[in-house]
Amino acid sequence: MSEDDPAASVSHTKPPLDSRIGRDDPFTFGQRYLNNEEDVFKHNAWDHVEWGDEQVMEAQEKIKKQYEAPVREFDKNLYNSQPAKYWDIFYRNNRENFFKDRKWLQIEFPSLYEATKEDYGPVKIVELGCGAGNTLFPILTQNKNKDLSIVGADYSKNAIKLVKESEDFDPQYASACVWDLSNPDLELPENVEPHSVDIIIMVFVFSALSPDQWDSAVKNLEKMLKPGGHILFRDYGRYDLAQVRFKKNRLLDDNFYVRGDGTRVYFFTEEELRGIFGKVFKEKEIGTDRRLLVNRKKQLKMYRIWLQAVFESAFSNAPN
């Protein structure tokens, strides 16, 4: 994720049914195009696959069925009242099963790796929802900047424990702490002062929040970023395979679900991101990363949709 060129153009053309799926292309993303439908099972994945009316309607029909058996109110309150508990269980049960190679970060968000160069100068990076350090550690591994500081924050104490116990954790440049992005008291993570952060990384993090937590989260982000600082964002898009495959007793609210392990997930549209972040931050880029994955053996097609964005602090009166 990330933009190679922040000035890349963004198309505002709307596809059928007033959906933005499959139109914007401000980021690099993949470059394997399906030009002939007969070739679809020749590779395991295709990039930039367009959606038509029929596919959108099929996804909407599947989601409509989910409303017939939503999560019971008692269970809904349980999942929403203690989300950190379920992430703690997740990281306790999945200590070793993490995707550690995030080379795409370097392609899509080159500013992140520019900051690791020897002559870059002082820079402070915060990875929110750092989990087991899947972004933090690749940055540390490549870092040659003696003035770089990176903070990993997650509201799972087990995740932070994994980070600190890793042989790749270097306290000279990194720190890690338990912190809730949506805390209403606007308390910042350890080692983070107001308006001190150059780059905030949020990779599949905001979707774990319920919609009523978004405002507090945005206020915390605003308090953290220095003038001209950037948020690098990637998360789930509306009608992604993960959303349409949910069955009974998983729907918490509109486009908001609970997985089998108790963790929550929301599926966004570009318009929603603009509504959430646009009141406070400048939009530098928003794009849709869409992939068609295929199971050649079973002749199955699976559509993945992720949203990616870069936002800039509009705050101009913060102290240096």
mmCIF file of C-alpha atoms in Angstrom:
data_model
loop_
_atom_site.group_PDB
_atom_site.id
_atom_site.type_symbol
_atom_site.label_atom_id
_atom_site.label_comp_id
_atom_site.label_asym_id
_atom_site.label_seq_id
_atom_site.Cartn_x
_atom_site.Cartn_y
_atom_site.Cartn_z
ATOM 1 C CA MET A 1 0.000 0.000 0.000
ATOM 2 C CA SER A 2 1.049 3.478 -0.380
ATOM 3 C CA GLU A 3 1.510 5.774 -3.171
ATOM 4 C CA ASP A 4 4.494 5.918 -5.413
ATOM 5 C CA ASP A 5 3.268 9.235 -6.723
ATOM 6 C CA PRO A 6 0.946 11.217 -4.426
ATOM 7 C CA ALA A 7 -0.094 13.294 -7.399
ATOM 8 C CA ALA A 8 -1.438 10.318 -9.355
ATOM 9 C CA SER A 9 -4.850 11.055 -10.798
ATOM 10 C CA VAL A 10 -8.051 9.538 -9.398
ATOM 11 C CA SER A 11 -11.023 8.877 -11.648
ATOM 12 C CA HIS A 12 -14.435 9.744 -10.282
ATOM 13 C CA THR A 13 -16.430 7.863 -12.888
ATOM 14 C CA LYS A 14 -19.128 5.708 -11.299
ATOM 15 C CA PRO A 15 -19.723 2.145 -12.467
ATOM 16 C CA PRO A 16 -23.183 0.510 -12.512
ATOM 17 C CA LEU A 17 -25.537 0.635 -9.506
ATOM 18 C CA ASP A 18 -23.703 3.664 -8.124
ATOM 19 C CA SER A 19 -20.828 1.436 -7.004
ATOM 20 C CA ARG A 20 -17.225 2.690 -7.148
ATOM 21 C CA ILE A 21 -15.858 -0.853 -7.353
ATOM 22 C CA GLY A 22 -13.195 -1.376 -9.959
ATOM 23 C CA ARG A 23 -12.686 2.214 -11.107
ATOM 24 C CA ASP A 24 -10.001 4.081 -9.218
ATOM 25 C CA ASP A 25 -6.350 3.352 -9.880
ATOM 26 C CA PRO A 26 -4.089 5.863 -8.081
ATOM 27 C CA PHE A 27 -1.716 3.255 -6.690
ATOM 28 C CA THR A 28 0.643 0.779 -8.317
ATOM 29 C CA PHE A 29 -1.054 -2.491 -7.251
ATOM 30 C CA GLY A 30 -0.570 -5.592 -9.441
ATOM 31 C CA GLN A 31 -0.046 -5.556 -13.194
ATOM 32 C CA ARG A 32 -1.519 -8.855 -14.442
ATOM 33 C CA TYR A 33 -4.583 -8.029 -16.515
ATOM 34 C CA LEU A 34 -7.274 -10.437 -17.678
ATOM 35 C CA ASN A 35 -7.918 -9.350 -21.254
ATOM 36 C CA ASN A 36 -9.550 -12.566 -22.422
ATOM 37 C CA GLU A 37 -12.091 -14.357 -20.203
ATOM 38 C CA GLU A 38 -10.998 -17.672 -21.703
ATOM 39 C CA ASP A 39 -7.604 -17.206 -19.997
ATOM 40 C CA VAL A 40 -9.053 -16.825 -16.495
ATOM 41 C CA PHE A 41 -7.829 -20.213 -15.207
ATOM 42 C CA LYS A 42 -4.326 -19.886 -16.639
ATOM 43 C CA HIS A 43 -3.087 -18.054 -13.528
ATOM 44 C CA ASN A 44 -3.976 -18.052 -9.831
ATOM 45 C CA ALA A 45 -4.710 -14.326 -9.674
ATOM 46 C CA TRP A 46 -5.609 -11.319 -11.851
ATOM 47 C CA ASP A 47 -5.417 -7.613 -11.053
ATOM 48 C CA HIS A 48 -7.762 -4.694 -11.772
ATOM 49 C CA VAL A 49 -10.764 -6.878 -12.544
ATOM 50 C CA GLU A 50 -13.834 -4.803 -13.415
ATOM 51 C CA TRP A 51 -17.231 -5.445 -11.820
ATOM 52 C CA GLY A 52 -20.519 -5.266 -13.696
ATOM 53 C CA ASP A 53 -24.151 -5.018 -12.596
ATOM 54 C CA GLU A 54 -24.541 -8.775 -12.344
ATOM 55 C CA GLN A 55 -21.632 -9.249 -9.924
ATOM 56 C CA VAL A 56 -22.703 -6.345 -7.719
ATOM 57 C CA MET A 57 -26.274 -7.644 -7.568
ATOM 58 C CA GLU A 58 -25.058 -11.148 -6.723
ATOM 59 C CA ALA A 59 -22.985 -9.769 -3.826
ATOM 60 C CA GLN A 60 -25.929 -7.690 -2.603
ATOM 61 C CA GLU A 61 -28.214 -10.736 -2.661
ATOM 62 C CA LYS A 62 -25.782 -12.725 -0.529
ATOM 63 C CA ILE A 63 -25.527 -9.880 1.975
ATOM 64 C CA LYS A 64 -29.319 -9.531 2.042
ATOM 65 C CA LYS A 65 -29.589 -13.141 3.217
ATOM 66 C CA GLN A 66 -27.257 -12.394 6.127
ATOM 67 C CA TYR A 67 -29.925 -10.107 7.596
ATOM 68 C CA GLU A 68 -32.241 -13.112 8.012
ATOM 69 C CA ALA A 69 -30.069 -14.449 10.844
ATOM 70 C CA PRO A 70 -27.938 -11.702 12.439
ATOM 71 C CA VAL A 71 -26.009 -12.003 15.689
ATOM 72 C CA ARG A 72 -28.317 -12.165 18.709
ATOM 73 C CA GLU A 73 -28.484 -8.966 20.742
ATOM 74 C CA PHE A 74 -26.915 -10.584 23.818
ATOM 75 C CA ASP A 75 -23.952 -11.881 21.804
ATOM 76 C CA LYS A 76 -23.673 -8.596 19.935
ATOM 77 C CA ASN A 77 -23.228 -6.730 23.217
ATOM 78 C CA LEU A 78 -20.674 -9.312 24.318
ATOM 79 C CA TYR A 79 -18.512 -8.945 21.203
ATOM 80 C CA ASN A 80 -18.746 -5.151 21.200
ATOM 81 C CA SER A 81 -18.028 -4.712 24.904
ATOM 82 C CA GLN A 82 -14.650 -6.492 25.027
ATOM 83 C CA PRO A 83 -13.041 -6.642 21.570
ATOM 84 C CA ALA A 84 -9.509 -6.711 23.006
ATOM 85 C CA LYS A 85 -10.282 -10.033 24.701
ATOM 86 C CA TYR A 86 -10.839 -11.761 21.366
ATOM 87 C CA TRP A 87 -7.691 -10.297 19.804
ATOM 88 C CA ASP A 88 -5.741 -11.484 22.857
ATOM 89 C CA ILE A 89 -7.065 -14.985 22.243
ATOM 90 C CA PHE A 90 -6.227 -14.677 18.547
ATOM 91 C CA TYR A 91 -2.584 -13.765 19.196
ATOM 92 C CA ARG A 92 -2.262 -16.382 21.935
ATOM 93 C CA ASN A 93 -3.450 -19.073 19.509
ATOM 94 C CA ASN A 94 -1.529 -17.840 16.466
ATOM 95 C CA ARG A 95 1.932 -17.053 17.764
ATOM 96 C CA GLU A 96 3.740 -18.302 14.657
ATOM 97 C CA ASN A 97 1.112 -18.114 11.929
ATOM 98 C CA PHE A 98 1.654 -14.621 10.590
ATOM 99 C CA PHE A 99 2.309 -13.306 7.118
ATOM 100 C CA LYS A 100 5.695 -11.662 7.555
ATOM 101 C CA ASP A 101 6.592 -10.583 4.024
ATOM 102 C CA ARG A 102 5.156 -7.157 3.221
ATOM 103 C CA LYS A 103 7.224 -6.212 0.190
ATOM 104 C CA TRP A 104 4.140 -4.562 -1.284
ATOM 105 C CA LEU A 105 4.562 -1.830 1.349
ATOM 106 C CA GLN A 106 7.738 -0.720 -0.371
ATOM 107 C CA ILE A 107 5.961 -0.549 -3.729
ATOM 108 C CA GLU A 108 2.733 1.105 -2.650
ATOM 109 C CA PHE A 109 4.005 3.328 0.183
ATOM 110 C CA PRO A 110 7.577 4.252 -0.774
ATOM 111 C CA SER A 111 7.609 7.173 1.687
ATOM 112 C CA LEU A 112 7.768 4.566 4.441
ATOM 113 C CA TYR A 113 11.070 3.230 3.184
ATOM 114 C CA GLU A 114 12.451 6.629 2.207
ATOM 115 C CA ALA A 115 12.376 7.321 5.944
ATOM 116 C CA THR A 116 14.780 4.414 6.576
ATOM 117 C CA LYS A 117 17.560 5.871 4.418
ATOM 118 C CA GLU A 118 20.765 6.984 6.110
ATOM 119 C CA ASP A 119 20.478 10.673 5.253
ATOM 120 C CA TYR A 120 16.703 11.073 5.771
ATOM 121 C CA GLY A 121 16.921 12.775 9.166
ATOM 122 C CA PRO A 122 14.652 12.628 12.229
ATOM 123 C CA VAL A 123 11.354 10.829 11.653
ATOM 124 C CA LYS A 124 8.741 9.292 13.928
ATOM 125 C CA ILE A 125 6.554 6.443 12.680
ATOM 126 C CA VAL A 126 3.656 4.821 14.521
ATOM 127 C CA GLU A 127 2.148 1.518 13.448
ATOM 128 C CA LEU A 128 -1.346 1.185 14.887
ATOM 129 C CA GLY A 129 -2.727 -2.297 15.296
ATOM 130 C CA CYS A 130 0.832 -3.529 14.957
ATOM 131 C CA GLY A 131 -0.123 -7.106 15.811
ATOM 132 C CA ALA A 132 2.990 -9.270 15.741
ATOM 133 C CA GLY A 133 5.000 -6.498 14.050
ATOM 134 C CA ASN A 134 4.396 -7.447 10.422
ATOM 135 C CA THR A 135 5.124 -3.901 9.274
ATOM 136 C CA LEU A 136 7.310 -2.729 12.152
ATOM 137 C CA PHE A 137 9.953 -5.427 11.675
ATOM 138 C CA PRO A 138 10.430 -5.016 7.902
ATOM 139 C CA ILE A 139 11.052 -1.313 8.564
ATOM 140 C CA LEU A 140 13.556 -2.048 11.338
ATOM 141 C CA THR A 141 15.323 -4.637 9.197
ATOM 142 C CA GLN A 142 15.884 -2.140 6.411
ATOM 143 C CA ASN A 143 16.567 0.884 8.583
ATOM 144 C CA LYS A 144 19.836 2.814 8.155
ATOM 145 C CA ASN A 145 18.493 6.054 9.661
ATOM 146 C CA LYS A 146 20.017 6.646 13.099
ATOM 147 C CA ASP A 147 17.301 9.250 13.781
ATOM 148 C CA LEU A 148 14.351 6.966 13.066
ATOM 149 C CA SER A 149 11.903 6.144 15.842
ATOM 150 C CA ILE A 150 9.031 3.685 15.412
ATOM 151 C CA VAL A 151 6.274 2.854 17.877
ATOM 152 C CA GLY A 152 4.083 -0.235 17.610
ATOM 153 C CA ALA A 153 0.717 0.004 19.350
ATOM 154 C CA ASP A 154 -2.021 -2.595 19.661
ATOM 155 C CA TYR A 155 -4.822 -3.137 22.131
ATOM 156 C CA SER A 156 -3.912 -6.791 22.476
ATOM 157 C CA LYS A 157 -1.391 -7.342 25.245
ATOM 158 C CA ASN A 158 -0.459 -10.696 23.692
ATOM 159 C CA ALA A 159 0.388 -9.008 20.399
ATOM 160 C CA ILE A 160 2.692 -6.540 22.144
ATOM 161 C CA LYS A 161 4.293 -9.406 24.046
ATOM 162 C CA LEU A 162 5.091 -11.125 20.724
ATOM 163 C CA VAL A 163 6.660 -7.926 19.384
ATOM 164 C CA LYS A 164 8.856 -7.333 22.413
ATOM 165 C CA GLU A 165 9.978 -10.968 22.579
ATOM 166 C CA SER A 166 11.002 -11.070 18.922
ATOM 167 C CA GLU A 167 14.710 -11.294 18.135
ATOM 168 C CA ASP A 168 14.107 -8.537 15.550
ATOM 169 C CA PHE A 169 12.920 -6.040 18.164
ATOM 170 C CA ASP A 170 15.504 -3.283 18.553
ATOM 171 C CA PRO A 171 14.793 -0.941 21.502
ATOM 172 C CA GLN A 172 17.319 1.546 20.124
ATOM 173 C CA TYR A 173 14.816 2.485 17.440
ATOM 174 C CA ALA A 174 11.541 0.833 18.453
ATOM 175 C CA SER A 175 9.069 0.692 21.306
ATOM 176 C CA ALA A 176 5.759 -1.117 21.676
ATOM 177 C CA CYS A 177 2.772 -0.616 23.931
ATOM 178 C CA VAL A 178 -0.822 -1.617 24.575
ATOM 179 C CA TRP A 179 -3.127 1.148 23.370
ATOM 180 C CA ASP A 180 -6.705 1.562 22.186
ATOM 181 C CA LEU A 181 -7.008 3.663 19.036
ATOM 182 C CA SER A 182 -10.615 4.496 19.880
ATOM 183 C CA ASN A 183 -10.118 5.525 23.509
ATOM 184 C CA PRO A 184 -12.492 8.459 24.147
ATOM 185 C CA ASP A 185 -10.118 10.162 26.611
ATOM 186 C CA LEU A 186 -7.723 10.908 23.722
ATOM 187 C CA GLU A 187 -4.789 9.444 25.602
ATOM 188 C CA LEU A 188 -1.859 8.844 23.237
ATOM 189 C CA PRO A 189 0.436 5.790 23.201
ATOM 190 C CA GLU A 190 3.599 5.705 25.309
ATOM 191 C CA ASN A 191 6.460 7.702 23.788
ATOM 192 C CA VAL A 192 4.082 9.673 21.561
ATOM 193 C CA GLU A 193 3.588 13.390 22.155
ATOM 194 C CA PRO A 194 0.782 15.459 20.594
ATOM 195 C CA HIS A 195 1.473 16.413 16.957
ATOM 196 C CA SER A 196 4.807 14.578 16.904
ATOM 197 C CA VAL A 197 4.237 11.781 14.388
ATOM 198 C CA ASP A 198 5.343 11.963 10.752
ATOM 199 C CA ILE A 199 3.766 8.720 9.494
ATOM 200 C CA ILE A 200 0.919 6.621 10.905
ATOM 201 C CA ILE A 201 0.455 3.133 9.450
ATOM 202 C CA MET A 202 -2.971 1.465 9.625
ATOM 203 C CA VAL A 203 -3.114 -1.875 7.807
ATOM 204 C CA PHE A 204 -6.391 -3.788 8.385
ATOM 205 C CA VAL A 205 -6.913 -1.903 11.637
ATOM 206 C CA PHE A 206 -9.811 0.525 11.270
ATOM 207 C CA SER A 207 -12.125 -2.311 10.186
ATOM 208 C CA ALA A 208 -11.798 -3.836 13.662
ATOM 209 C CA LEU A 209 -13.573 -0.821 15.159
ATOM 210 C CA SER A 210 -17.334 -0.456 15.392
ATOM 211 C CA PRO A 211 -18.793 2.576 13.592
ATOM 212 C CA ASP A 212 -19.527 4.299 16.913
ATOM 213 C CA GLN A 213 -15.776 4.260 17.641
ATOM 214 C CA TRP A 214 -14.699 5.979 14.434
ATOM 215 C CA ASP A 215 -15.011 9.567 15.706
ATOM 216 C CA SER A 216 -12.823 8.950 18.765
ATOM 217 C CA ALA A 217 -10.264 7.141 16.626
ATOM 218 C CA VAL A 218 -10.045 10.025 14.150
ATOM 219 C CA LYS A 219 -9.591 12.511 17.013
ATOM 220 C CA ASN A 220 -6.696 10.428 18.339
ATOM 221 C CA LEU A 221 -5.119 10.302 14.892
ATOM 222 C CA GLU A 222 -5.474 14.061 14.540
ATOM 223 C CA LYS A 223 -3.885 14.616 17.948
ATOM 224 C CA MET A 224 -0.931 12.405 17.030
ATOM 225 C CA LEU A 225 0.011 13.689 13.567
ATOM 226 C CA LYS A 226 2.295 16.668 13.079
ATOM 227 C CA PRO A 227 1.462 19.247 10.367
ATOM 228 C CA GLY A 228 2.040 17.636 6.988
ATOM 229 C CA GLY A 229 2.147 14.151 8.545
ATOM 230 C CA HIS A 230 0.578 11.227 6.681
ATOM 231 C CA ILE A 231 -1.721 8.302 7.408
ATOM 232 C CA LEU A 232 -1.041 5.232 5.267
ATOM 233 C CA PHE A 233 -4.245 3.190 5.176
ATOM 234 C CA ARG A 234 -5.275 -0.215 3.843
ATOM 235 C CA ASP A 235 -8.409 -2.167 4.727
ATOM 236 C CA TYR A 236 -11.326 -4.252 3.502
ATOM 237 C CA GLY A 237 -13.592 -3.006 0.719
ATOM 238 C CA ARG A 238 -17.335 -3.488 0.291
ATOM 239 C CA TYR A 239 -18.336 -6.813 -1.326
ATOM 240 C CA ASP A 240 -14.944 -8.389 -0.683
ATOM 241 C CA LEU A 241 -15.005 -12.187 -0.689
ATOM 242 C CA ALA A 242 -14.623 -12.185 3.099
ATOM 243 C CA GLN A 243 -17.882 -10.219 3.414
ATOM 244 C CA VAL A 244 -20.109 -12.081 0.989
ATOM 245 C CA ARG A 245 -19.091 -15.515 2.305
ATOM 246 C CA PHE A 246 -20.320 -14.818 5.864
ATOM 247 C CA LYS A 247 -23.249 -17.049 6.801
ATOM 248 C CA LYS A 248 -25.757 -17.041 9.652
ATOM 249 C CA ASN A 249 -25.129 -15.400 13.034
ATOM 250 C CA ARG A 250 -22.194 -13.276 11.867
ATOM 251 C CA LEU A 251 -23.829 -9.913 11.030
ATOM 252 C CA LEU A 252 -23.464 -7.380 13.850
ATOM 253 C CA ASP A 253 -24.660 -4.320 11.938
ATOM 254 C CA ASP A 254 -24.668 -2.956 8.395
ATOM 255 C CA ASN A 255 -21.433 -4.222 6.771
ATOM 256 C CA PHE A 256 -20.046 -5.081 10.217
ATOM 257 C CA TYR A 257 -19.414 -8.695 11.226
ATOM 258 C CA VAL A 258 -17.934 -10.979 13.855
ATOM 259 C CA ARG A 259 -15.631 -13.780 12.731
ATOM 260 C CA GLY A 260 -15.682 -17.267 14.194
ATOM 261 C CA ASP A 261 -12.851 -16.304 16.575
ATOM 262 C CA GLY A 262 -14.801 -13.344 17.993
ATOM 263 C CA THR A 263 -12.824 -10.594 16.227
ATOM 264 C CA ARG A 264 -14.823 -7.971 14.311
ATOM 265 C CA VAL A 265 -14.515 -6.612 10.790
ATOM 266 C CA TYR A 266 -16.117 -3.798 8.782
ATOM 267 C CA PHE A 267 -16.145 -3.441 4.979
ATOM 268 C CA PHE A 268 -15.755 0.119 3.655
ATOM 269 C CA THR A 269 -16.517 2.079 0.508
ATOM 270 C CA GLU A 270 -14.397 4.950 -0.746
ATOM 271 C CA GLU A 271 -17.236 7.361 0.003
ATOM 272 C CA GLU A 272 -17.286 6.200 3.627
ATOM 273 C CA LEU A 273 -13.545 6.765 3.981
ATOM 274 C CA ARG A 274 -13.974 10.286 2.657
ATOM 275 C CA GLY A 275 -16.767 10.884 5.156
ATOM 276 C CA ILE A 276 -14.767 9.484 8.074
ATOM 277 C CA PHE A 277 -11.401 11.116 7.393
ATOM 278 C CA GLY A 278 -12.253 13.998 5.074
ATOM 279 C CA LYS A 279 -13.566 16.338 7.768
ATOM 280 C CA VAL A 280 -10.197 16.335 9.512
ATOM 281 C CA PHE A 281 -7.546 15.272 6.993
ATOM 282 C CA LYS A 282 -6.631 16.144 3.429
ATOM 283 C CA GLU A 283 -7.172 13.320 0.971
ATOM 284 C CA LYS A 284 -3.998 12.614 -0.951
ATOM 285 C CA GLU A 285 -5.068 9.300 -2.515
ATOM 286 C CA ILE A 286 -7.874 6.777 -2.318
ATOM 287 C CA GLY A 287 -7.893 3.688 -4.508
ATOM 288 C CA THR A 288 -9.487 0.275 -4.866
ATOM 289 C CA ASP A 289 -7.209 -2.747 -5.061
ATOM 290 C CA ARG A 290 -9.260 -5.503 -6.656
ATOM 291 C CA ARG A 291 -8.076 -9.008 -7.436
ATOM 292 C CA LEU A 292 -9.642 -12.049 -8.991
ATOM 293 C CA LEU A 293 -8.266 -15.179 -7.337
ATOM 294 C CA VAL A 294 -8.985 -18.510 -8.989
ATOM 295 C CA ASN A 295 -8.907 -22.114 -7.875
ATOM 296 C CA ARG A 296 -7.864 -23.813 -11.079
ATOM 297 C CA LYS A 297 -8.538 -27.294 -9.760
ATOM 298 C CA LYS A 298 -12.120 -26.509 -8.687
ATOM 299 C CA GLN A 299 -12.664 -23.879 -11.406
ATOM 300 C CA LEU A 300 -13.719 -21.315 -8.800
ATOM 301 C CA LYS A 301 -13.507 -17.505 -9.003
ATOM 302 C CA MET A 302 -13.015 -15.445 -5.856
ATOM 303 C CA TYR A 303 -13.083 -11.647 -5.803
ATOM 304 C CA ARG A 304 -10.988 -9.715 -3.280
ATOM 305 C CA ILE A 305 -11.443 -5.987 -2.722
ATOM 306 C CA TRP A 306 -9.270 -3.788 -0.543
ATOM 307 C CA LEU A 307 -9.215 -0.021 -0.102
ATOM 308 C CA GLN A 308 -6.021 1.933 0.125
ATOM 309 C CA ALA A 309 -5.522 5.582 0.985
ATOM 310 C CA VAL A 310 -3.116 8.297 2.023
ATOM 311 C CA PHE A 311 -4.377 11.158 4.197
ATOM 312 C CA GLU A 312 -2.439 14.229 5.286
ATOM 313 C CA SER A 313 -2.780 16.276 8.453
ATOM 314 C CA ALA A 314 -4.550 19.551 7.805
ATOM 315 C CA PHE A 315 -3.552 20.841 11.226
ATOM 316 C CA SER A 316 -1.320 23.892 10.865
ATOM 317 C CA ASN A 317 -0.948 25.348 14.354
ATOM 318 C CA ALA A 318 0.745 22.489 16.154
ATOM 319 C CA PRO A 319 4.049 23.096 17.899
ATOM 320 C CA ASN A 320 7.117 21.711 16.159
#
